Coordinates of C-alpha atoms in Angstrom, one line a residue:
M249 CA 26.3 68.2 62.0
D250 CA 27.7 67.4 65.4
D251 CA 24.4 65.8 66.5
L252 CA 24.3 63.2 63.7
K253 CA 23.5 59.7 64.8
I254 CA 23.8 57.4 61.8
G255 CA 22.7 53.8 61.7
V256 CA 24.4 51.5 59.1
Y257 CA 22.9 48.2 58.1
V258 CA 24.8 45.7 56.0
C259 CA 22.7 43.1 54.2
N260 CA 24.0 39.6 53.5
C261 CA 21.2 39.1 50.9
G262 CA 21.3 35.4 51.8
T263 CA 24.5 34.5 50.0
N264 CA 24.1 37.0 47.1
I265 CA 26.4 39.4 48.9
S266 CA 28.1 37.4 51.6
H267 CA 29.5 34.7 49.3
I268 CA 31.9 37.3 47.9
V269 CA 31.9 40.2 50.4
D270 CA 33.0 39.9 54.0
V271 CA 29.9 41.6 55.4
D272 CA 31.2 41.4 59.0
A273 CA 34.3 43.3 57.9
V274 CA 32.2 46.0 56.2
Q275 CA 30.0 46.3 59.4
E276 CA 33.1 46.7 61.5
Y277 CA 34.6 49.3 59.2
A278 CA 31.3 51.3 59.1
A279 CA 31.1 51.3 62.9
G280 CA 34.3 53.3 63.0
L281 CA 33.1 56.1 60.6
D282 CA 32.4 59.6 61.9
G283 CA 28.8 60.1 63.1
V284 CA 27.9 56.4 63.0
K285 CA 26.1 55.4 66.2
I286 CA 25.4 51.7 65.3
A287 CA 26.4 49.3 62.6
R288 CA 24.7 45.9 62.1
S289 CA 24.6 43.1 59.6
Y290 CA 21.7 40.8 58.9
R291 CA 20.8 38.0 56.6
Y292 CA 17.9 39.8 54.8
M293 CA 17.6 43.5 55.7
C294 CA 14.5 43.9 53.5
S295 CA 12.6 41.2 55.5
K296 CA 10.1 42.2 58.2
P297 CA 12.7 41.4 61.0
G298 CA 15.3 43.5 59.2
Q299 CA 12.9 46.5 58.8
E300 CA 11.8 46.1 62.5
M301 CA 15.5 46.2 63.5
I302 CA 15.9 49.6 61.8
I303 CA 12.6 50.9 63.3
R304 CA 13.6 49.8 66.8
D305 CA 17.1 51.4 66.6
I306 CA 15.6 54.7 65.4
H307 CA 13.3 54.7 68.5
E308 CA 15.8 53.4 71.1
L309 CA 19.1 55.0 69.9
G310 CA 17.6 58.3 68.5
L311 CA 19.1 57.7 65.0
N312 CA 18.5 60.5 62.6
R313 CA 20.2 59.1 59.5
I314 CA 20.0 55.6 58.0
V315 CA 22.4 53.9 55.5
V316 CA 21.5 50.4 54.1
A317 CA 24.3 48.6 52.3
A318 CA 22.4 46.1 50.2
C319 CA 21.0 45.7 46.7
S320 CA 20.1 48.3 44.1
P321 CA 18.0 51.2 45.3
R322 CA 15.6 50.4 42.5
M323 CA 14.7 47.2 44.3
H324 CA 14.3 48.3 47.9
E325 CA 14.9 52.0 48.5
R326 CA 11.1 52.5 49.0
T327 CA 11.1 49.6 51.4
F328 CA 13.7 51.3 53.7
R329 CA 12.2 54.7 53.3
N330 CA 8.9 53.3 54.5
A331 CA 10.6 51.8 57.5
C332 CA 12.0 55.2 58.3
K333 CA 8.6 56.8 58.0
A334 CA 7.1 54.1 60.2
A335 CA 9.6 55.1 62.9
G336 CA 8.8 58.8 62.5
L337 CA 12.0 59.7 60.7
N338 CA 11.8 61.7 57.4
Q339 CA 12.1 59.1 54.6
Y340 CA 14.7 61.2 52.7
L341 CA 17.2 60.9 55.5
C342 CA 17.8 57.3 54.3
E343 CA 20.6 56.3 51.8
M344 CA 21.5 53.0 50.1
A345 CA 24.9 51.7 49.1
N346 CA 24.6 49.1 46.3
I347 CA 27.0 46.4 47.3
R348 CA 25.2 43.6 45.4
E349 CA 24.8 44.6 41.7
Q350 CA 27.8 47.0 41.8
C351 CA 30.0 44.8 43.9
S352 CA 29.4 41.1 44.8
W353 CA 27.7 40.3 41.5
V354 CA 30.5 41.7 39.4
H355 CA 33.6 40.5 41.3
S356 CA 35.2 37.2 42.1
D357 CA 38.1 38.5 44.4
T358 CA 36.8 38.5 47.9
E359 CA 39.4 40.8 49.3
A360 CA 39.0 43.4 46.6
A361 CA 35.2 43.1 46.7
T362 CA 35.2 43.7 50.4
E363 CA 37.3 46.8 50.1
K364 CA 35.0 48.1 47.4
A365 CA 32.0 47.5 49.6
K366 CA 33.6 49.4 52.4
L367 CA 34.2 52.4 50.2
L368 CA 30.6 52.3 48.7
T369 CA 29.3 52.2 52.3
R370 CA 31.6 55.1 53.3
A371 CA 30.4 57.1 50.3
A372 CA 26.8 56.6 51.4
V373 CA 27.6 57.6 55.0
N374 CA 29.4 60.8 53.7
R375 CA 26.4 61.6 51.5
V376 CA 23.7 61.0 54.1
R377 CA 25.3 63.6 56.4
H378 CA 24.3 66.3 53.9
Q379 CA 20.8 65.0 53.2
E380 CA 17.8 67.1 54.1
P381 CA 14.3 66.3 55.3
L382 CA 12.1 66.8 52.3
E383 CA 8.4 66.7 51.9
G384 CA 6.4 65.4 48.9
L385 CA 3.6 67.2 47.2
T386 CA 0.0 66.3 46.3
A387 CA -2.1 67.0 43.2
E388 CA -5.7 66.4 42.2
M389 CA -6.4 63.2 40.3
C390 CA -8.7 63.4 37.3
P391 CA -10.9 60.3 37.4
S392 CA -11.1 59.8 33.6
T393 CA -8.8 57.5 31.7
L394 CA -7.7 57.5 28.1
V395 CA -7.4 54.0 26.5
L396 CA -5.6 53.7 23.2
G397 CA -6.7 50.7 21.2
G398 CA -10.0 48.8 21.0
G399 CA -8.8 45.2 21.0
I400 CA -9.4 42.7 23.7
A401 CA -6.9 44.5 26.0
G402 CA -8.4 47.9 25.5
L403 CA -11.9 46.6 25.9
T404 CA -11.0 44.9 29.1
V405 CA -9.3 48.0 30.6
A406 CA -12.3 50.1 29.6
L407 CA -14.9 47.8 31.2
E408 CA -12.9 47.3 34.4
L409 CA -12.6 51.1 34.9
A410 CA -16.2 51.8 33.8
E411 CA -17.5 49.2 36.2
G412 CA -15.8 51.2 38.9
E413 CA -18.0 54.1 37.8
Y414 CA -15.1 56.1 36.3
P415 CA -15.2 57.7 32.8
V416 CA -13.2 56.1 30.0
F417 CA -12.4 57.5 26.5
L418 CA -11.7 54.5 24.3
V419 CA -9.8 55.6 21.1
E420 CA -9.7 53.2 18.2
K421 CA -7.9 54.0 14.9
S422 CA -10.0 51.7 12.7
G423 CA -13.8 51.8 12.2
R424 CA -14.7 48.9 14.6
L425 CA -13.8 47.6 18.0
G426 CA -12.3 44.2 18.6
G427 CA -8.8 44.4 17.2
N428 CA -7.1 41.3 15.8
L429 CA -9.4 39.0 17.7
T430 CA -12.2 39.9 15.2
R431 CA -10.1 38.0 12.6
I432 CA -10.0 34.7 14.5
D433 CA -12.4 31.8 14.3
L434 CA -11.7 29.6 17.3
T435 CA -9.1 30.1 20.1
A436 CA -6.6 27.4 21.3
P437 CA -6.4 25.3 23.3
Y438 CA -10.1 24.9 24.2
L439 CA -11.5 25.9 20.8
D440 CA -13.7 28.7 22.2
S441 CA -15.4 31.0 19.7
A442 CA -13.5 34.2 19.4
R443 CA -16.8 35.8 18.2
D444 CA -18.5 34.8 21.4
L445 CA -15.7 36.2 23.5
L446 CA -16.0 39.5 21.8
T447 CA -19.7 39.9 21.4
E448 CA -20.4 40.1 25.1
R449 CA -17.7 42.7 25.7
L450 CA -18.6 44.7 22.7
A451 CA -22.2 44.9 23.8
R452 CA -21.2 46.0 27.3
V453 CA -18.8 48.7 26.0
Q454 CA -21.3 50.1 23.5
N455 CA -24.1 50.3 26.1
H456 CA -22.0 51.6 29.1
S457 CA -22.7 55.1 30.0
K458 CA -19.2 55.7 31.4
I459 CA -17.4 54.6 28.1
T460 CA -17.0 57.0 25.2
A461 CA -15.8 55.0 22.2
L462 CA -14.2 57.1 19.5
L463 CA -13.8 55.2 16.2
H464 CA -11.6 56.4 13.2
S465 CA -9.8 58.4 15.8
E466 CA -6.3 58.8 17.1
L467 CA -4.3 60.7 19.7
T468 CA -2.4 63.7 18.3
K469 CA -1.0 65.3 21.5
L470 CA -0.7 64.5 25.2
S471 CA 0.5 67.2 27.7
G472 CA 0.5 67.5 31.4
F473 CA 1.4 64.9 34.1
V474 CA 0.0 62.0 36.0
G475 CA -3.5 62.8 37.3
N476 CA -3.7 65.9 35.1
Y477 CA -3.2 65.0 31.4
T478 CA -4.8 66.9 28.5
A479 CA -5.3 64.7 25.4
T480 CA -6.0 66.0 22.0
I481 CA -7.8 63.4 19.8
R482 CA -8.4 63.6 16.1
T483 CA -12.0 62.4 15.4
P484 CA -14.1 62.4 12.2
G485 CA -16.0 65.4 13.7
G486 CA -12.8 67.4 14.3
P487 CA -10.2 67.7 17.1
K488 CA -11.4 66.8 20.6
E489 CA -9.7 67.7 23.8
V490 CA -10.3 65.7 27.0
Q491 CA -8.9 65.8 30.5
V492 CA -7.6 62.4 31.8
G493 CA -5.7 61.3 34.8
N494 CA -4.1 58.2 33.3
V495 CA -3.4 56.7 29.9
V496 CA -3.4 53.0 28.9
V497 CA -1.7 52.0 25.7
A498 CA -3.3 48.9 24.3
T499 CA -2.6 49.3 20.6
G500 CA -1.8 45.7 19.8
Y501 CA 0.4 44.2 17.1
Q502 CA 0.5 43.7 13.4
E503 CA 1.1 40.4 11.5
F504 CA 4.5 39.8 9.8
D505 CA 4.3 40.4 6.1
A506 CA 5.0 36.9 4.6
A507 CA 6.0 38.5 1.2
R508 CA 9.2 39.6 2.8
I509 CA 10.4 35.9 2.7
T510 CA 10.8 34.8 -0.9
H511 CA 11.5 31.1 -0.5
Y512 CA 7.9 30.4 0.6
G513 CA 6.5 31.8 -2.6
Y514 CA 3.8 33.9 -0.9
G515 CA 2.2 36.2 -3.5
K516 CA 3.5 34.0 -6.3
L517 CA 2.1 30.5 -5.6
P518 CA -1.7 31.0 -5.2
N519 CA -2.2 28.3 -2.6
V520 CA 0.4 29.6 -0.2
I521 CA -1.6 31.6 2.3
T522 CA -1.1 33.2 5.7
S523 CA -2.7 32.1 9.0
F524 CA -5.0 35.1 9.0
E525 CA -6.1 34.2 5.4
F526 CA -6.8 30.7 6.6
E527 CA -8.9 32.1 9.5
R528 CA -11.1 33.8 6.9
M529 CA -11.7 30.4 5.3
L530 CA -12.6 28.9 8.7
R531 CA -15.0 31.7 9.5
A532 CA -16.7 31.2 6.1
G533 CA -16.9 27.5 6.7
R534 CA -15.0 26.4 3.6
I535 CA -11.5 24.9 3.4
E536 CA -10.5 24.9 -0.2
T537 CA -7.7 25.8 -2.6
R538 CA -7.9 28.8 -5.0
E539 CA -9.4 26.5 -7.5
G540 CA -12.3 25.8 -5.2
C541 CA -11.3 22.2 -4.4
P542 CA -10.9 20.6 -1.0
P543 CA -7.1 20.0 -0.5
Q544 CA -5.8 16.5 -0.3
Y545 CA -2.5 17.6 1.4
V546 CA -2.1 20.6 3.7
A547 CA 1.2 21.8 5.2
I548 CA 1.5 24.2 8.1
I549 CA 4.8 26.0 8.5
H550 CA 5.8 27.6 11.7
C551 CA 7.8 30.7 12.7
I552 CA 7.3 32.9 9.6
G553 CA 9.2 36.0 10.7
S554 CA 9.9 34.7 14.2
R555 CA 12.9 33.0 15.7
S556 CA 15.0 34.2 12.8
R557 CA 18.3 36.0 12.6
E558 CA 17.1 37.8 9.5
F559 CA 13.8 39.1 10.8
H560 CA 12.8 38.7 14.5
G561 CA 14.7 36.6 17.0
Y562 CA 11.9 36.3 19.5
C563 CA 9.1 33.7 19.6
S564 CA 5.6 34.9 18.8
R565 CA 4.2 32.4 21.4
V566 CA 0.7 31.8 20.0
C567 CA 1.7 30.3 16.6
C568 CA 2.3 26.7 17.8
M569 CA -1.1 26.2 19.5
T570 CA -2.8 27.9 16.6
A571 CA -1.1 25.6 14.1
L572 CA -2.3 22.6 16.2
K573 CA -5.8 24.1 16.1
Y574 CA -5.6 24.3 12.3
A575 CA -4.6 20.7 12.1
Q576 CA -7.5 19.5 14.2
E577 CA -10.0 21.8 12.3
I578 CA -8.7 20.5 8.9
K579 CA -9.0 16.9 10.0
S580 CA -12.5 17.5 11.3
A581 CA -13.6 19.1 8.1
I582 CA -11.7 16.8 5.6
P583 CA -10.9 13.5 7.4
A584 CA -9.0 12.1 4.5
C585 CA -6.7 15.1 4.3
Y586 CA -3.0 14.6 5.1
V587 CA -1.7 17.3 7.4
S588 CA 2.0 18.1 7.9
D589 CA 3.1 20.3 10.7
V590 CA 6.5 21.7 9.9
Y591 CA 8.0 23.4 13.0
V592 CA 11.3 24.6 14.5
D593 CA 10.3 24.0 18.2
M594 CA 6.9 23.1 19.6
H595 CA 6.1 25.5 22.4
A596 CA 3.1 24.1 24.5
F597 CA 3.7 26.7 27.3
G598 CA 0.2 27.4 28.7
K599 CA -2.6 25.8 30.6
G600 CA -4.2 23.0 28.6
C601 CA -1.6 23.3 25.8
E602 CA 0.3 20.1 26.4
D603 CA -2.9 18.1 26.3
F604 CA -3.8 20.0 23.1
Y605 CA -0.5 19.0 21.6
K606 CA -1.1 15.3 22.4
K607 CA -4.6 15.6 20.9
G608 CA -3.0 17.0 17.7
S609 CA -0.8 13.8 17.4
E610 CA -3.9 11.6 17.9
V611 CA -5.6 13.0 14.8
K612 CA -2.5 11.7 12.8
T613 CA -0.8 15.0 12.1
M614 CA 2.6 14.4 10.6
F615 CA 5.1 16.5 12.7
L616 CA 8.3 17.4 10.9
M617 CA 11.1 19.5 12.4
Y618 CA 13.4 21.9 10.6
G619 CA 16.5 23.7 12.0
K620 CA 16.5 27.2 13.4
N621 CA 17.8 29.7 10.9
E622 CA 17.1 27.2 8.2
H623 CA 14.0 27.1 6.1
P624 CA 11.8 24.9 3.9
V625 CA 11.6 25.7 0.2
I626 CA 8.3 25.6 -1.7
R627 CA 8.0 25.0 -5.4
K628 CA 5.2 24.2 -7.8
A629 CA 4.8 20.5 -8.4
E630 CA 4.9 18.6 -11.7
P631 CA 1.7 17.1 -13.1
K632 CA 2.9 13.6 -12.2
D633 CA 3.3 14.5 -8.5
D634 CA -0.4 14.3 -7.7
C635 CA -0.2 17.6 -5.6
G636 CA 0.0 21.3 -6.2
M637 CA 3.3 22.0 -4.5
L638 CA 6.3 20.3 -3.1
I639 CA 8.1 21.4 0.1
E640 CA 11.8 20.5 0.5
V641 CA 13.0 20.5 4.1
A642 CA 16.0 19.2 5.9
E643 CA 14.1 17.2 8.5
Q644 CA 16.0 17.2 11.9
L645 CA 14.5 14.1 13.6
S646 CA 15.2 11.7 10.7
G647 CA 18.4 13.5 9.5
E648 CA 17.2 13.3 5.9
R649 CA 16.2 15.9 3.3
I650 CA 12.7 15.1 2.3
E651 CA 9.9 16.4 0.1
I652 CA 6.4 17.0 1.4
P653 CA 3.4 17.2 -0.9
A654 CA 0.9 20.1 -0.4
D655 CA -2.1 21.5 -2.1
L656 CA -2.5 24.2 0.5
V657 CA 0.4 25.8 2.5
I658 CA -0.5 27.8 5.7
L659 CA 2.3 30.2 6.8
M660 CA 2.1 30.9 10.6
V661 CA 3.0 34.5 10.5
G662 CA 4.5 36.0 13.7
M663 CA 3.6 39.1 15.6
E664 CA 5.5 42.3 15.3
A665 CA 5.3 45.8 16.7
R666 CA 2.9 48.0 14.8
A667 CA 4.3 50.4 12.2
D668 CA 3.0 53.4 14.1
S669 CA 4.3 52.3 17.5
G670 CA 7.1 54.8 17.3
V671 CA 4.6 57.7 16.8
V672 CA 2.6 56.5 19.8
A673 CA 5.7 56.1 21.9
R674 CA 6.7 59.7 21.2
L675 CA 3.2 61.0 21.9
V676 CA 2.9 59.4 25.4
N677 CA 6.6 59.6 26.2
I678 CA 7.4 55.9 26.6
S679 CA 10.3 53.8 25.4
Q680 CA 10.6 50.9 22.9
D681 CA 13.0 48.0 22.7
K682 CA 15.0 47.1 19.6
E683 CA 12.1 45.2 18.1
G684 CA 9.7 48.2 18.6
W685 CA 7.7 46.7 21.6
F686 CA 6.9 49.2 24.4
I687 CA 9.1 48.8 27.4
E688 CA 7.6 48.3 30.9
S689 CA 9.0 49.9 34.1
H690 CA 10.3 46.5 35.2
P691 CA 9.7 43.2 33.3
K692 CA 9.0 41.3 36.5
L693 CA 8.1 43.7 39.3
D694 CA 6.2 46.3 37.4
P695 CA 5.1 44.8 34.1
V696 CA 2.2 47.2 33.3
A697 CA 3.7 50.6 34.3
T698 CA 6.1 52.6 32.2
T699 CA 8.8 55.1 33.2
T700 CA 6.2 57.9 32.6
D701 CA 3.9 58.1 35.6
G702 CA 0.3 57.6 34.7
V703 CA 1.0 55.8 31.4
Y704 CA 0.5 52.1 31.3
I705 CA 0.8 49.4 28.7
A706 CA -1.3 46.3 28.2
G707 CA -1.5 43.4 25.7
T708 CA 0.5 42.7 22.6
C709 CA 1.8 46.2 22.2
A710 CA 4.4 45.2 24.9
A711 CA 5.3 41.8 23.6
P712 CA 3.7 38.7 21.9
K713 CA 1.2 37.0 24.2
D714 CA -1.9 35.0 24.2
I715 CA -5.5 36.1 25.2
P716 CA -5.3 35.0 28.8
D717 CA -2.1 36.9 29.4
T718 CA -3.4 39.9 27.5
V719 CA -6.5 40.0 29.6
A720 CA -4.5 39.6 32.8
Q721 CA -2.2 42.4 32.0
A722 CA -5.2 44.6 31.0
R723 CA -6.9 44.0 34.3
A724 CA -3.7 44.6 36.2
A725 CA -3.3 48.0 34.5
A726 CA -6.9 48.8 35.4
G727 CA -6.3 47.7 39.0
R728 CA -3.3 50.1 39.3
I729 CA -5.4 53.0 37.9
L730 CA -8.4 52.2 40.2
G731 CA -6.1 52.2 43.2
K732 CA -4.8 55.7 42.3
I733 CA -8.2 57.2 41.4
S734 CA -9.8 56.0 44.6
K735 CA -7.5 58.1 46.6
G736 CA -8.6 61.3 44.9
K737 CA -5.2 62.8 45.0
I738 CA -1.7 61.7 43.8
E739 CA 1.4 61.8 46.0
I740 CA 4.4 63.4 44.3
D741 CA 7.9 62.3 45.3
G742 CA 9.8 65.0 47.1
V743 CA 12.8 64.3 44.8
F744 CA 12.6 66.7 41.8
A745 CA 14.5 69.5 40.2
E746 CA 13.8 73.2 41.0
V747 CA 14.5 76.3 38.9
Q748 CA 16.0 79.2 40.8
E749 CA 14.2 82.0 38.9
D750 CA 16.6 84.8 39.8
R751 CA 19.4 82.9 38.0
C752 CA 17.4 81.6 35.0
S753 CA 18.3 83.3 31.8
G754 CA 15.3 81.9 29.8
C755 CA 17.6 80.1 27.3
R756 CA 15.2 77.2 27.3
L757 CA 18.0 74.6 26.9
C758 CA 16.4 72.6 29.7
N759 CA 13.0 72.5 28.0
E760 CA 14.5 70.8 24.9
L761 CA 16.7 68.5 26.9
C762 CA 14.2 67.0 29.5
P763 CA 13.4 63.4 28.4
Y764 CA 10.2 63.5 30.5
S765 CA 8.7 66.8 29.2
A766 CA 8.8 67.9 32.8
I767 CA 10.0 71.5 32.2
G768 CA 7.6 74.2 31.1
F769 CA 8.3 77.8 30.1
D770 CA 6.6 81.0 31.3
E771 CA 6.4 83.2 28.2
V772 CA 5.4 86.3 30.3
R773 CA 8.3 86.1 32.8
S774 CA 10.6 84.4 30.3
R775 CA 11.6 81.8 32.9
S776 CA 11.5 78.0 32.9
Y777 CA 9.8 76.0 35.6
V778 CA 9.7 72.3 36.6
I779 CA 6.5 70.3 36.8
P780 CA 7.3 68.2 40.0
A781 CA 4.8 65.4 39.2
A782 CA 6.5 64.7 35.8
C783 CA 10.1 65.1 37.0
K784 CA 12.1 61.9 37.5
A785 CA 15.1 63.7 39.0
C786 CA 17.4 62.3 36.3
G787 CA 19.6 65.4 36.6
A788 CA 20.0 66.1 32.9
C789 CA 18.8 69.7 33.3
V790 CA 20.9 70.3 36.4
A791 CA 24.1 69.3 34.5
A792 CA 23.2 71.2 31.3
C793 CA 22.0 74.6 32.7
P794 CA 24.6 77.2 31.6
S795 CA 23.5 79.5 34.4
G796 CA 23.6 76.9 37.1
A797 CA 20.0 77.9 37.9
I798 CA 18.6 74.4 38.4
K799 CA 19.0 72.5 41.6
G800 CA 18.2 68.8 42.1
R801 CA 16.5 68.1 45.4
H802 CA 18.2 65.2 47.2
F803 CA 21.1 65.5 44.7
T804 CA 22.8 68.7 45.7
D805 CA 26.4 69.5 44.9
A806 CA 27.3 69.0 48.5
Q807 CA 25.8 65.5 48.6
I808 CA 27.3 64.3 45.4
L809 CA 30.8 65.7 46.2
A810 CA 30.7 64.1 49.6
Q811 CA 29.8 60.8 48.0
I812 CA 32.7 61.1 45.5
E813 CA 35.1 61.9 48.4
G814 CA 33.9 58.8 50.2
I815 CA 34.4 56.5 47.3
L816 CA 37.9 57.9 46.6
A817 CA 39.1 57.8 50.2

């Protein structure tokens, strides 16, 4: 390694790093390390001028190793690898030292943070000396896509892909397409017909030659890797096996069960109904009590199951605007009706929603606020009360405890993850958060992908959202897939585990351990093997193999030990 010429580049990250770490001191320290040809610092290394600096130095100084001391590799490792590629240097001869998340962001002592940044940089320099030029692999990309869920998200994905002339298998568990949107009358804030929104899409899906819609069907097994998945689907006609390159999970949500909350009397008081039950009334064109009479008083109660310590702490997002929609529809149908809107917070977050909120106040809706983690209590009224029920609430704006008359109470039930979401997560090998929603690869930078390559999420299976956001996410997922399919092949990262067959005992411990199902087993040779396209190089198999038969490319013992020595210097 006498011919090593290492370039070290220390990023200020604006003030994210430099406000705690003395970046000039780190640069000076790095310049004195063995094998370092040049060390520089710059305000934003990830910027175009920062990348051009690296490319220029590789050309002019003959650098053959690059170290960037900056943010998390998760953010910009690919950025700096691409800069190396642009300069003609193998991308795997680049190493990052995380002096932001692991240093400046977690320390307040400038002197100690600077010393730590020096050691992190030294560790990266030590490691890069042992790194090897690796080459990625390629694999064929199957152009077909599996879409799980026939709601608005699934329909959108299917149509986007089919319009690109690629086959789609649309799997729906129920007997009809449309999902939860089929249960809605009008959509807020513009009061568009949900039926009209769906009819056009349903007709296109049913008549499209590239879409195979499978009703009363569900996925039972998914094997393979991105570009080359085999999906087994249970259909009314028996099991069906299809080859797909990508999978989109768009399984939607389920409504919160209002019967879980006893103080609202749902299931006991006949005129306490859920928002979806009220939608049925609206679609039938009749707003009436169980006794068949138009209500004189209607109360709409928000956050049933949402924003609650007992049930779900998150906001279901669509409930506020839907409640305002109900108030306007009730006043339009029964002008003399008194409508009370009983809320925790009013979230008018989207385009047109603030104006919709103002319009709700113009139709003389009575807005009453109750405290978070408190709740109104509903009881049957006495004959003298001239109403069917009374709602007792500690009203926050007046500071008084009041009673609200009601003949009909509408509970705005929140969204929650489907009961079968855990089964789906295991089948397609993706993760869930504590509430059961599917987890994206990155909530801001990669909101449709998952940690399993080739598996995407769209719509309300990931989190509560409205129709525009659902459609946007669905189209984004389709766009990502179209970009991959159009290339015909997939590029496989050169960083993956390898099994040294002469040392493998066939114990199959790694097969059971791999969280990405990336290790197969050859029954004939009694040896395990790694599927590079599915491997995420997490190292679990490398650490666990009792025979030491598995090697992690780009994470060899020599590289890791050198890094440890650098950090402990």
